[in-house]
Coordinates of N, CA and C in Angstrom, one line a residue:
M1 N 0.9 -1.0 0.1 CA 0.0 0.0 -0.1 C 1.0 1.4 0.0
T2 N 0.8 2.1 -0.8 CA 1.5 3.4 -0.8 C 1.0 4.2 -0.2
A3 N 2.0 4.6 0.8 CA 1.8 5.8 1.8 C 1.5 7.3 1.3
R4 N 0.5 8.0 2.0 CA -0.5 8.6 1.3 C 0.2 9.8 2.3
I5 N 0.8 11.2 1.5 CA 1.2 12.5 2.0 C -0.1 13.4 1.9
G6 N -0.7 14.3 3.2 CA -1.6 14.9 2.4 C -0.8 16.5 2.8
V7 N -1.5 16.8 1.6 CA -1.0 18.6 1.2 C -1.8 19.5 1.3
I8 N -2.1 20.2 2.4 CA -2.9 21.5 2.7 C -3.0 22.8 1.8
T9 N -3.8 23.1 1.8 CA -4.1 24.6 0.7 C -5.1 25.4 1.9
F10 N -4.5 26.5 1.6 CA -4.9 27.5 2.1 C -5.4 28.6 1.2
P11 N -5.9 29.6 1.8 CA -5.8 30.6 0.9 C -5.5 31.4 0.8
G12 N -4.4 31.7 -0.7 CA -3.2 32.3 -0.5 C -1.7 31.2 -0.5
T13 N -2.6 29.8 -0.5 CA -1.2 29.2 -0.9 C -0.9 28.7 -2.1
L14 N 0.4 29.1 -2.4 CA 0.6 28.8 -3.9 C 1.5 27.9 -4.5
D15 N 2.2 26.4 -3.2 CA 2.9 26.0 -3.8 C 2.5 24.4 -3.4
D16 N 1.1 24.3 -3.6 CA 0.3 23.2 -3.2 C 0.7 22.1 -4.4
R17 N 0.6 22.8 -5.2 CA 0.8 21.8 -6.8 C 2.2 21.6 -6.9
D18 N 3.0 22.0 -6.8 CA 4.3 21.6 -6.5 C 5.4 20.8 -5.5
T19 N 4.5 20.8 -4.3 CA 4.3 20.2 -3.5 C 3.5 18.5 -3.6
Q20 N 2.8 18.9 -4.1 CA 2.4 17.7 -4.6 C 2.7 16.4 -5.9
R21 N 3.7 17.2 -6.7 CA 4.2 16.8 -7.8 C 5.7 16.3 -7.0
A22 N 6.1 17.0 -6.1 CA 7.5 15.9 -5.5 C 7.3 14.6 -4.7
V23 N 5.9 15.0 -4.0 CA 5.6 13.6 -3.1 C 5.4 12.3 -4.0
R24 N 5.0 13.0 -5.2 CA 4.5 12.0 -6.3 C 5.6 11.2 -6.5
T25 N 6.6 12.1 -7.1 CA 8.4 12.2 -7.4 C 8.9 11.0 -6.7
A26 N 8.7 11.5 -5.9 CA 9.1 10.5 -4.7 C 8.5 9.0 -4.4
G27 N 7.9 8.6 -5.5 CA 6.9 7.5 -5.1 C 6.1 7.5 -4.2
L28 N 5.4 8.5 -3.9 CA 4.4 8.7 -2.9 C 2.7 8.9 -3.2
E29 N 2.0 8.5 -2.3 CA 0.4 9.0 -2.8 C 0.7 10.7 -2.5
A30 N -0.2 12.1 -3.4 CA -0.2 13.1 -2.7 C -1.8 13.0 -2.2
V31 N -2.1 13.6 -1.3 CA -3.8 13.5 -1.0 C -3.9 15.5 -1.0
P32 N -4.7 16.0 -1.3 CA -4.9 17.2 -1.3 C -6.1 17.8 0.1
L33 N -5.4 18.3 0.8 CA -6.3 18.8 2.0 C -6.8 19.6 2.1
W34 N -7.9 20.6 2.3 CA -8.6 21.7 2.2 C -8.7 22.4 3.5
H35 N -8.3 23.7 3.9 CA -7.7 24.4 4.9 C -9.1 23.8 6.3
R36 N -10.5 24.1 5.6 CA -11.7 24.4 6.3 C -12.4 22.8 6.8
D37 N -11.4 21.6 6.2 CA -11.7 20.8 6.7 C -11.3 19.7 7.4
K38 N -11.1 19.3 8.6 CA -10.9 19.1 9.5 C -10.8 17.6 9.2
D39 N -11.3 16.6 8.6 CA -10.9 15.2 8.1 C -9.6 15.5 7.4
L40 N -8.4 14.8 8.1 CA -7.2 14.3 7.1 C -7.3 13.1 6.3
K41 N -8.2 12.5 5.9 CA -8.2 11.5 5.0 C -7.2 10.2 5.7
Q42 N -7.0 9.9 6.9 CA -6.2 9.2 7.1 C -4.7 9.2 6.3
V43 N -4.3 10.2 6.0 CA -2.9 10.5 5.4 C -1.9 9.7 6.2
D44 N -0.5 9.5 6.1 CA 0.4 9.1 6.8 C 0.9 10.1 7.6
A45 N 1.2 11.4 7.0 CA 2.3 12.5 7.2 C 1.3 13.4 6.7
V46 N 2.0 15.0 6.8 CA 1.0 16.5 6.2 C 2.5 17.1 6.5
I47 N 2.3 17.6 4.8 CA 3.0 18.6 4.9 C 1.7 20.4 4.2
L48 N 2.6 21.4 5.1 CA 2.2 23.0 4.8 C 2.7 23.3 4.1
P49 N 2.4 23.6 2.9 CA 3.4 24.3 1.7 C 3.0 25.9 1.7
G50 N 4.3 26.4 1.0 CA 4.7 27.9 0.7 C 3.7 28.5 0.4
G51 N 3.6 30.1 0.4 CA 2.8 31.1 -0.2 C 2.5 31.6 0.8
F52 N 1.2 32.2 1.0 CA 1.1 33.6 1.7 C -0.5 33.2 2.2
S53 N -0.5 32.6 3.4 CA -2.1 32.2 3.6 C -2.8 33.3 4.0
Y54 N -3.6 33.6 3.9 CA -4.5 34.8 4.0 C -3.9 35.8 3.7
G55 N -3.1 36.2 2.7 CA -2.4 37.2 2.1 C -1.7 37.8 3.6
D56 N -0.7 36.9 4.4 CA 0.0 37.3 5.5 C -1.0 38.4 5.9
Y57 N -1.9 38.7 6.0 CA -2.4 39.6 6.9 C -2.4 39.5 8.3
L58 N -2.0 40.2 9.1 CA -1.7 40.3 10.7 C -0.4 39.9 10.8
R59 N -0.3 38.6 10.4 CA 1.3 38.7 10.3 C 1.2 37.2 9.6
A60 N 2.4 36.6 9.2 CA 2.3 35.1 8.0 C 2.4 34.3 8.9
G61 N 0.9 33.5 8.3 CA 0.5 32.4 9.2 C 0.0 32.5 10.6
A62 N -0.5 33.7 11.1 CA -1.6 33.6 12.0 C -2.7 33.4 12.0
I63 N -3.7 34.0 10.9 CA -4.8 33.2 10.4 C -5.0 32.0 10.4
S64 N -4.3 31.4 9.5 CA -3.9 29.8 8.8 C -4.3 29.1 10.4
R65 N -3.4 29.2 11.8 CA -3.2 29.0 12.4 C -4.6 28.6 13.1
F66 N -5.8 28.9 12.4 CA -6.8 28.9 13.3 C -8.3 28.3 12.1
S67 N -7.6 27.5 11.1 CA -8.2 26.9 10.5 C -8.8 25.6 10.8
P68 N -9.4 25.3 10.8 CA -10.1 23.7 11.1 C -9.1 22.7 10.8
V69 N -8.6 22.7 9.4 CA -7.8 21.9 9.6 C -6.3 21.3 11.0
M70 N -5.9 22.4 11.0 CA -5.1 22.8 12.0 C -5.1 22.1 13.7
E71 N -6.8 22.2 13.7 CA -6.8 21.6 14.7 C -6.7 20.0 15.1
S72 N -6.3 19.4 13.5 CA -5.9 17.9 13.2 C -4.9 17.8 13.4
V73 N -4.3 18.8 12.4 CA -2.9 18.6 12.7 C -2.1 18.7 13.7
I74 N -2.5 19.5 14.7 CA -1.9 19.7 15.8 C -2.4 18.1 16.3
D75 N -3.1 17.6 16.8 CA -3.5 16.6 17.4 C -2.6 15.5 17.1
Q76 N -2.8 15.2 15.6 CA -2.0 14.2 14.8 C -0.3 14.2 15.0
A77 N -0.2 15.5 15.4 CA 1.4 16.1 15.3 C 1.9 15.8 16.5
K78 N 1.0 15.4 17.4 CA 1.6 15.6 18.9 C 1.2 14.0 19.1
A79 N 0.6 13.3 18.3 CA 0.2 12.2 19.0 C 1.4 10.9 18.0
G80 N 2.4 12.0 17.0 CA 3.7 11.2 16.5 C 3.5 11.5 15.4
M81 N 2.7 11.8 14.2 CA 2.4 12.1 12.8 C 3.6 13.0 12.3
P82 N 4.5 12.6 11.4 CA 5.0 13.6 10.8 C 4.8 14.7 10.2
V83 N 4.9 16.1 10.3 CA 4.5 16.9 9.7 C 5.8 17.9 8.9
L84 N 5.4 18.5 8.2 CA 6.8 19.3 7.6 C 6.0 20.4 7.2
G85 N 6.9 21.5 7.5 CA 6.3 22.8 7.5 C 7.0 23.8 6.4
I86 N 6.7 24.1 5.0 CA 7.5 24.6 4.2 C 7.7 26.3 4.0
C87 N 8.1 27.1 4.4 CA 8.5 28.8 4.0 C 6.9 29.0 4.9
N88 N 5.9 29.8 4.6 CA 4.9 30.3 4.7 C 4.1 28.2 6.0
G89 N 4.8 27.7 5.7 CA 3.8 26.2 6.3 C 5.0 26.2 7.4
F90 N 5.7 26.9 7.5 CA 7.0 27.2 8.9 C 6.6 27.9 9.8
Q91 N 6.0 28.9 9.0 CA 5.5 30.3 9.9 C 4.4 29.8 10.7
V92 N 3.4 28.8 10.1 CA 2.6 28.4 10.8 C 2.4 27.6 11.8
L93 N 3.7 26.5 11.5 CA 4.0 25.9 12.5 C 4.9 27.0 14.4
T94 N 5.1 28.1 13.5 CA 5.3 28.3 14.8 C 4.0 29.5 15.4
E95 N 3.3 29.1 14.7 CA 2.0 29.9 15.0 C 1.4 29.3 16.0
T96 N 1.3 28.1 15.5 CA 0.6 26.6 16.2 C 1.7 26.1 17.8
H97 N 2.5 26.9 17.3 CA 3.7 26.5 18.9 C 4.0 25.1 18.4
L98 N 3.3 24.6 17.8 CA 4.5 23.3 17.2 C 6.0 23.1 17.8
L99 N 6.3 24.4 16.7 CA 7.8 24.3 16.8 C 8.2 25.7 17.7
P100 N 9.3 25.9 18.3 CA 9.4 27.6 18.9 C 9.8 28.6 17.9
G101 N 9.6 29.5 18.6 CA 10.2 30.7 17.8 C 9.0 31.5 17.4
A102 N 9.8 32.7 16.1 CA 8.5 33.4 15.2 C 9.4 33.9 13.8
M103 N 8.8 33.8 12.9 CA 9.6 34.5 11.6 C 9.1 35.9 11.7
L104 N 9.8 36.6 11.2 CA 9.7 38.2 11.2 C 10.4 38.8 9.9
R105 N 9.9 39.7 9.3 CA 10.5 40.3 8.3 C 11.7 40.5 8.3
N106 N 12.5 40.0 7.1 CA 14.0 39.8 6.3 C 14.2 40.8 6.7
N107 N 15.8 41.3 7.6 CA 16.1 42.2 8.0 C 16.5 43.0 7.0
H108 N 16.3 43.0 5.8 CA 16.7 44.0 4.6 C 15.5 44.6 3.9
L109 N 14.5 44.2 4.9 CA 13.2 44.5 4.2 C 12.8 44.0 2.7
H110 N 13.2 43.7 2.5 CA 12.7 43.0 0.7 C 12.2 42.0 0.5
F111 N 11.6 41.1 -0.7 CA 11.4 40.0 -0.6 C 12.6 39.3 -1.3
I112 N 13.0 38.1 -1.0 CA 13.9 37.5 -1.7 C 13.7 36.1 -2.7
C113 N 14.7 36.1 -4.0 CA 14.1 35.0 -4.5 C 15.4 34.5 -5.3
R114 N 16.3 33.2 -4.4 CA 17.4 33.0 -4.9 C 18.0 31.6 -4.7
D115 N 18.5 30.8 -4.8 CA 19.1 29.7 -4.7 C 19.7 29.5 -3.0
Q116 N 19.8 28.6 -2.6 CA 20.2 29.1 -1.3 C 21.1 27.9 -1.0
K117 N 22.2 28.3 -0.4 CA 23.2 27.1 0.0 C 22.6 26.5 1.6
L118 N 22.5 25.3 1.7 CA 22.3 24.8 3.2 C 23.3 24.2 3.8
R119 N 23.5 23.5 5.0 CA 24.3 22.5 5.7 C 23.3 21.7 6.7
V120 N 23.3 20.3 6.1 CA 22.5 19.7 6.7 C 22.7 19.2 8.1
E121 N 21.8 20.0 9.1 CA 22.9 20.1 10.8 C 22.2 18.4 11.1
N122 N 21.0 17.9 11.4 CA 20.4 16.4 12.0 C 19.6 15.7 10.7
V123 N 20.7 14.8 10.7 CA 19.5 14.3 9.9 C 18.4 12.4 10.7
E124 N 18.5 12.7 11.7 CA 17.4 11.8 12.7 C 16.1 12.6 12.8
T125 N 15.3 13.2 11.4 CA 14.1 13.6 12.0 C 13.4 12.7 11.0
A126 N 12.0 12.5 10.8 CA 11.2 11.9 9.5 C 11.4 12.7 8.1
W127 N 12.4 13.6 8.2 CA 12.3 14.1 7.0 C 13.7 14.6 6.3
T128 N 14.6 14.0 7.0 CA 16.0 14.4 6.5 C 16.9 13.1 6.2
R129 N 16.2 11.7 6.4 CA 16.6 10.3 6.6 C 17.7 10.1 5.5
S130 N 17.5 10.9 4.4 CA 18.2 10.5 3.3 C 19.2 11.1 2.9
Y131 N 19.6 12.5 3.8 CA 20.7 13.2 3.3 C 21.6 12.8 4.4
E132 N 23.2 12.9 4.4 CA 24.3 12.5 5.4 C 24.6 14.0 6.2
Q133 N 25.2 13.8 7.3 CA 25.2 14.9 8.7 C 26.4 15.5 7.9
G134 N 26.3 16.9 8.2 CA 26.9 18.0 7.2 C 26.9 18.1 5.8
Q135 N 26.0 17.3 5.1 CA 26.0 17.9 3.7 C 25.5 19.0 3.1
E136 N 25.8 19.3 2.6 CA 25.5 21.1 1.7 C 24.7 20.7 0.5
I137 N 23.6 21.2 0.5 CA 22.1 21.4 -0.4 C 22.4 22.3 -0.8
N138 N 21.6 22.8 -2.0 CA 21.0 23.8 -2.2 C 20.2 24.0 -3.2
I139 N 19.2 24.9 -2.3 CA 18.0 24.1 -2.6 C 17.0 26.4 -3.0
P140 N 16.4 26.2 -3.4 CA 15.6 27.9 -4.2 C 15.1 28.2 -2.1
L141 N 14.9 29.5 -2.6 CA 14.7 30.1 -1.3 C 14.0 31.6 -2.0
K142 N 12.9 31.8 -1.4 CA 11.8 32.7 -1.7 C 11.3 33.2 -0.6
N143 N 11.3 34.4 0.0 CA 10.0 35.2 1.4 C 10.7 36.5 1.4
I144 N 9.7 37.4 2.2 CA 9.8 38.3 2.7 C 9.8 38.2 4.4
D145 N 9.4 37.1 4.9 CA 9.2 36.9 6.3 C 9.8 35.7 6.9
G146 N 10.8 36.4 6.2 CA 11.9 34.7 6.8 C 12.7 34.5 7.9
R147 N 12.8 35.5 8.6 CA 14.0 36.1 9.1 C 13.4 35.2 11.1
Y148 N 14.3 33.8 11.3 CA 13.8 33.3 12.4 C 14.7 34.0 13.8
V149 N 13.6 34.1 14.5 CA 14.2 34.8 15.9 C 13.4 34.1 16.9
A150 N 14.2 34.0 18.0 CA 13.9 33.6 19.3 C 14.4 33.8 20.3
D151 N 14.3 33.8 21.4 CA 14.9 34.6 23.0 C 16.4 33.0 23.0
E152 N 17.1 33.9 23.6 CA 18.8 32.9 23.9 C 18.1 31.7 24.4
R153 N 17.4 31.4 25.1 CA 17.1 30.6 26.1 C 16.8 29.3 25.0
V154 N 15.7 29.9 24.3 CA 15.0 29.0 23.5 C 16.7 28.5 21.9
L155 N 16.9 29.6 21.8 CA 18.2 29.4 20.9 C 19.2 28.4 21.4
D156 N 19.7 28.5 22.7 CA 20.3 27.8 23.6 C 19.8 26.1 23.3
E157 N 18.9 26.1 23.7 CA 18.4 24.9 24.2 C 18.3 24.0 22.2
L158 N 18.1 24.5 21.3 CA 17.6 23.9 20.0 C 19.1 23.6 20.4
E159 N 20.2 24.2 20.0 CA 21.7 24.2 19.7 C 21.7 23.1 20.4
A160 N 22.1 22.7 22.3 CA 21.8 21.7 22.6 C 21.3 20.6 22.5
E161 N 20.2 20.3 22.1 CA 19.3 18.9 22.1 C 19.5 19.0 20.8
G162 N 20.3 19.4 19.7 CA 20.5 19.2 18.5 C 19.0 19.6 17.2
R163 N 18.3 20.4 17.9 CA 17.0 20.3 17.0 C 17.3 21.6 16.3
V164 N 18.6 21.9 15.5 CA 18.5 23.3 14.6 C 18.5 21.9 13.1
V165 N 18.1 21.6 12.1 CA 18.1 21.0 11.1 C 18.7 21.4 10.2
F166 N 18.5 22.5 9.7 CA 19.8 23.3 8.9 C 20.0 24.6 8.6
R167 N 21.2 25.0 8.4 CA 21.8 26.3 8.8 C 22.2 26.6 7.3
Y168 N 21.8 28.0 7.1 CA 22.2 29.1 6.0 C 24.0 29.0 6.0
R169 N 24.3 28.3 4.6 CA 25.7 28.7 4.5 C 25.6 29.9 3.0
E170 N 27.4 30.1 4.0 CA 28.0 30.9 2.6 C 27.6 32.9 2.7
L171 N 25.8 32.7 3.2 CA 25.3 34.0 3.0 C 23.9 33.7 3.9
N172 N 23.7 34.5 4.7 CA 22.4 34.1 5.6 C 21.7 35.5 5.0
P173 N 20.2 34.8 4.3 CA 19.9 35.9 3.5 C 18.6 36.7 4.0
N174 N 18.6 36.6 5.3 CA 16.9 36.7 6.1 C 17.3 37.3 7.2
G175 N 18.4 37.0 7.9 CA 18.8 37.6 9.2 C 18.6 37.0 10.2
S176 N 18.2 35.5 9.8 CA 17.6 34.4 10.8 C 19.1 34.4 11.7
L177 N 18.3 34.5 13.5 CA 19.6 34.3 14.5 C 20.4 32.9 14.0
R178 N 21.6 32.7 14.5 CA 22.3 31.4 14.3 C 22.1 30.9 13.0
D179 N 22.2 32.2 11.7 CA 21.6 31.2 10.6 C 21.0 30.4 10.3
I180 N 19.7 29.9 11.5 CA 19.5 28.8 11.2 C 18.2 28.8 10.0
A181 N 18.3 28.1 9.4 CA 17.2 27.9 8.2 C 16.1 26.5 8.2
G182 N 16.3 26.3 9.5 CA 15.2 25.2 10.4 C 15.6 24.1 11.4
I183 N 14.6 23.7 11.7 CA 14.1 23.4 12.8 C 13.6 22.2 13.3
R184 N 13.3 21.3 13.9 CA 12.4 20.5 14.7 C 11.9 20.5 16.0
N185 N 11.0 20.0 16.4 CA 10.5 19.5 17.6 C 11.6 18.4 18.5
A186 N 11.2 18.4 19.6 CA 12.0 18.0 20.1 C 11.9 16.2 20.0
E187 N 10.7 15.9 19.5 CA 10.7 14.5 19.0 C 11.3 13.8 17.6
G188 N 11.2 14.8 17.0 CA 11.8 15.0 15.4 C 11.1 15.1 14.6
N189 N 9.6 14.7 15.0 CA 8.5 13.9 13.7 C 7.9 15.7 12.7
V190 N 8.2 16.9 14.0 CA 7.9 18.3 13.2 C 9.1 18.4 12.9
V191 N 9.0 19.2 11.3 CA 10.1 19.9 10.7 C 10.0 20.9 10.2
G192 N 10.4 22.4 10.1 CA 10.3 23.7 9.2 C 11.2 24.0 9.0
L193 N 11.2 24.4 7.4 CA 12.3 25.4 7.3 C 11.4 26.0 6.2
M194 N 12.6 27.4 5.9 CA 12.0 28.5 5.3 C 12.5 28.2 3.2
P195 N 13.7 27.7 3.3 CA 14.1 27.7 2.1 C 12.8 25.9 1.5
H196 N 12.7 25.9 -0.1 CA 11.2 25.0 -0.8 C 12.3 23.9 -1.3
P197 N 12.4 22.9 -0.8 CA 12.9 21.4 -1.3 C 11.9 21.1 -2.7
E198 N 10.7 21.3 -2.7 CA 9.7 20.9 -4.1 C 10.1 21.4 -4.9
H199 N 11.3 22.5 -4.9 CA 11.4 23.5 -6.3 C 12.7 22.6 -6.6
A200 N 12.9 21.5 -6.0 CA 14.5 21.3 -6.4 C 14.3 19.4 -6.5
V201 N 13.9 18.6 -7.1 CA 13.3 17.8 -7.1 C 13.8 17.0 -8.4
E202 N 13.5 17.8 -9.6 CA 13.9 17.4 -11.2 C 15.0 18.5 -11.5
P203 N 16.2 17.9 -12.2 CA 17.1 18.9 -12.8 C 16.2 19.9 -13.7
L204 N 15.3 19.8 -14.5 CA 14.8 20.6 -15.4 C 14.5 21.7 -14.6
I205 N 13.9 21.7 -13.4 CA 13.4 22.7 -12.8 C 14.5 23.7 -11.4
G206 N 13.7 24.6 -11.0 CA 14.4 25.2 -9.4 C 15.9 25.1 -9.9
T207 N 17.3 24.5 -8.9 CA 17.9 25.0 -9.4 C 19.0 24.0 -10.3
G208 N 18.1 23.0 -11.2 CA 18.3 22.1 -11.9 C 19.3 21.2 -11.7
R209 N 19.2 21.2 -9.8 CA 19.5 19.5 -9.3 C 18.6 19.3 -8.8
T210 N 18.6 18.2 -8.1 CA 17.8 17.2 -7.2 C 17.8 17.4 -5.6
D211 N 18.6 18.4 -5.0 CA 18.8 18.2 -3.6 C 17.5 18.3 -2.7
G212 N 16.6 18.8 -3.2 CA 15.3 18.6 -2.1 C 14.4 17.2 -2.3
L213 N 14.9 16.6 -3.0 CA 14.1 15.3 -3.3 C 14.6 14.3 -1.9
G214 N 15.4 14.5 -1.3 CA 16.0 13.9 -0.3 C 14.8 14.2 0.9
F215 N 14.1 15.2 1.3 CA 13.2 15.5 2.1 C 12.0 14.5 1.9
F216 N 11.4 14.1 0.9 CA 10.3 13.2 0.0 C 11.0 11.5 0.2
T217 N 11.9 11.4 -0.6 CA 12.2 10.1 0.2 C 12.6 9.7 1.5
S218 N 12.8 10.7 2.2 CA 13.0 10.7 3.8 C 12.0 9.9 4.7
I219 N 10.9 10.9 3.8 CA 9.6 10.5 4.6 C 8.9 9.2 3.9
L220 N 9.4 8.8 2.8 CA 9.3 7.3 2.3 C 9.9 6.4 3.0
K221 N 11.0 6.4 3.2 CA 11.9 5.9 4.0 C 11.1 5.6 5.4
R222 N 10.6 6.2 6.2 CA 10.2 6.6 7.6 C 9.3 6.1 7.8
L223 N 8.4 6.1 6.5 CA 6.8 5.0 6.6 C 7.1 4.0 6.4
V224 N 8.2 3.5 5.3 CA 7.8 2.2 5.7 C 8.7 1.2 6.1
S225 N 9.3 2.2 7.1 CA 10.3 1.3 8.2 C 9.2 1.3 9.5
A226 N 8.8 2.2 9.5 CA 7.3 2.2 10.8 C 6.7 0.7 10.9

């Protein structure tokens, strides 16, 4: 039986189709989920894709956090279901407190769209098994509210517990503290990052490389071995 990955669409989501394609490219079944529907359709994992949910009014992810589907996602994440938040999805995960910290406006106050080098800091999550510790990957980045912040106590805790999953290399594009590009929860089933792995799964699109495919093959390995 094929593992089923739910991909949520909020008003303003724009990368749901790309994410579904990435899921299928890795050999998984992509299941579209609508933000007003609490039913997760018996999926094995959930992805919150990028975009500008609700136009980023109030602040990025703040309104989506109250969508009915998020009640189910929060419950299932706390029960151990793998959840990945990409860009706006990462912002939603911080708003739900499934991940600590917050996402603020880029320190230069401009929208950026570029290929970004990352270092993989943790391969013991449901979404990073296909990578090697310290591996450098290159995937697209596009955001205006991408600056990760948290107080020093939280940052020290993330570092001490190995919960920084990705770090920006060569250039910090948005002023994120400690060059943090992605983090995980204590259990390792919930991961959020700002760059877009779904745009780097085929050589003809994105960076021209497939460095992002590992996210999706990782969850396949996780679900097959579960």
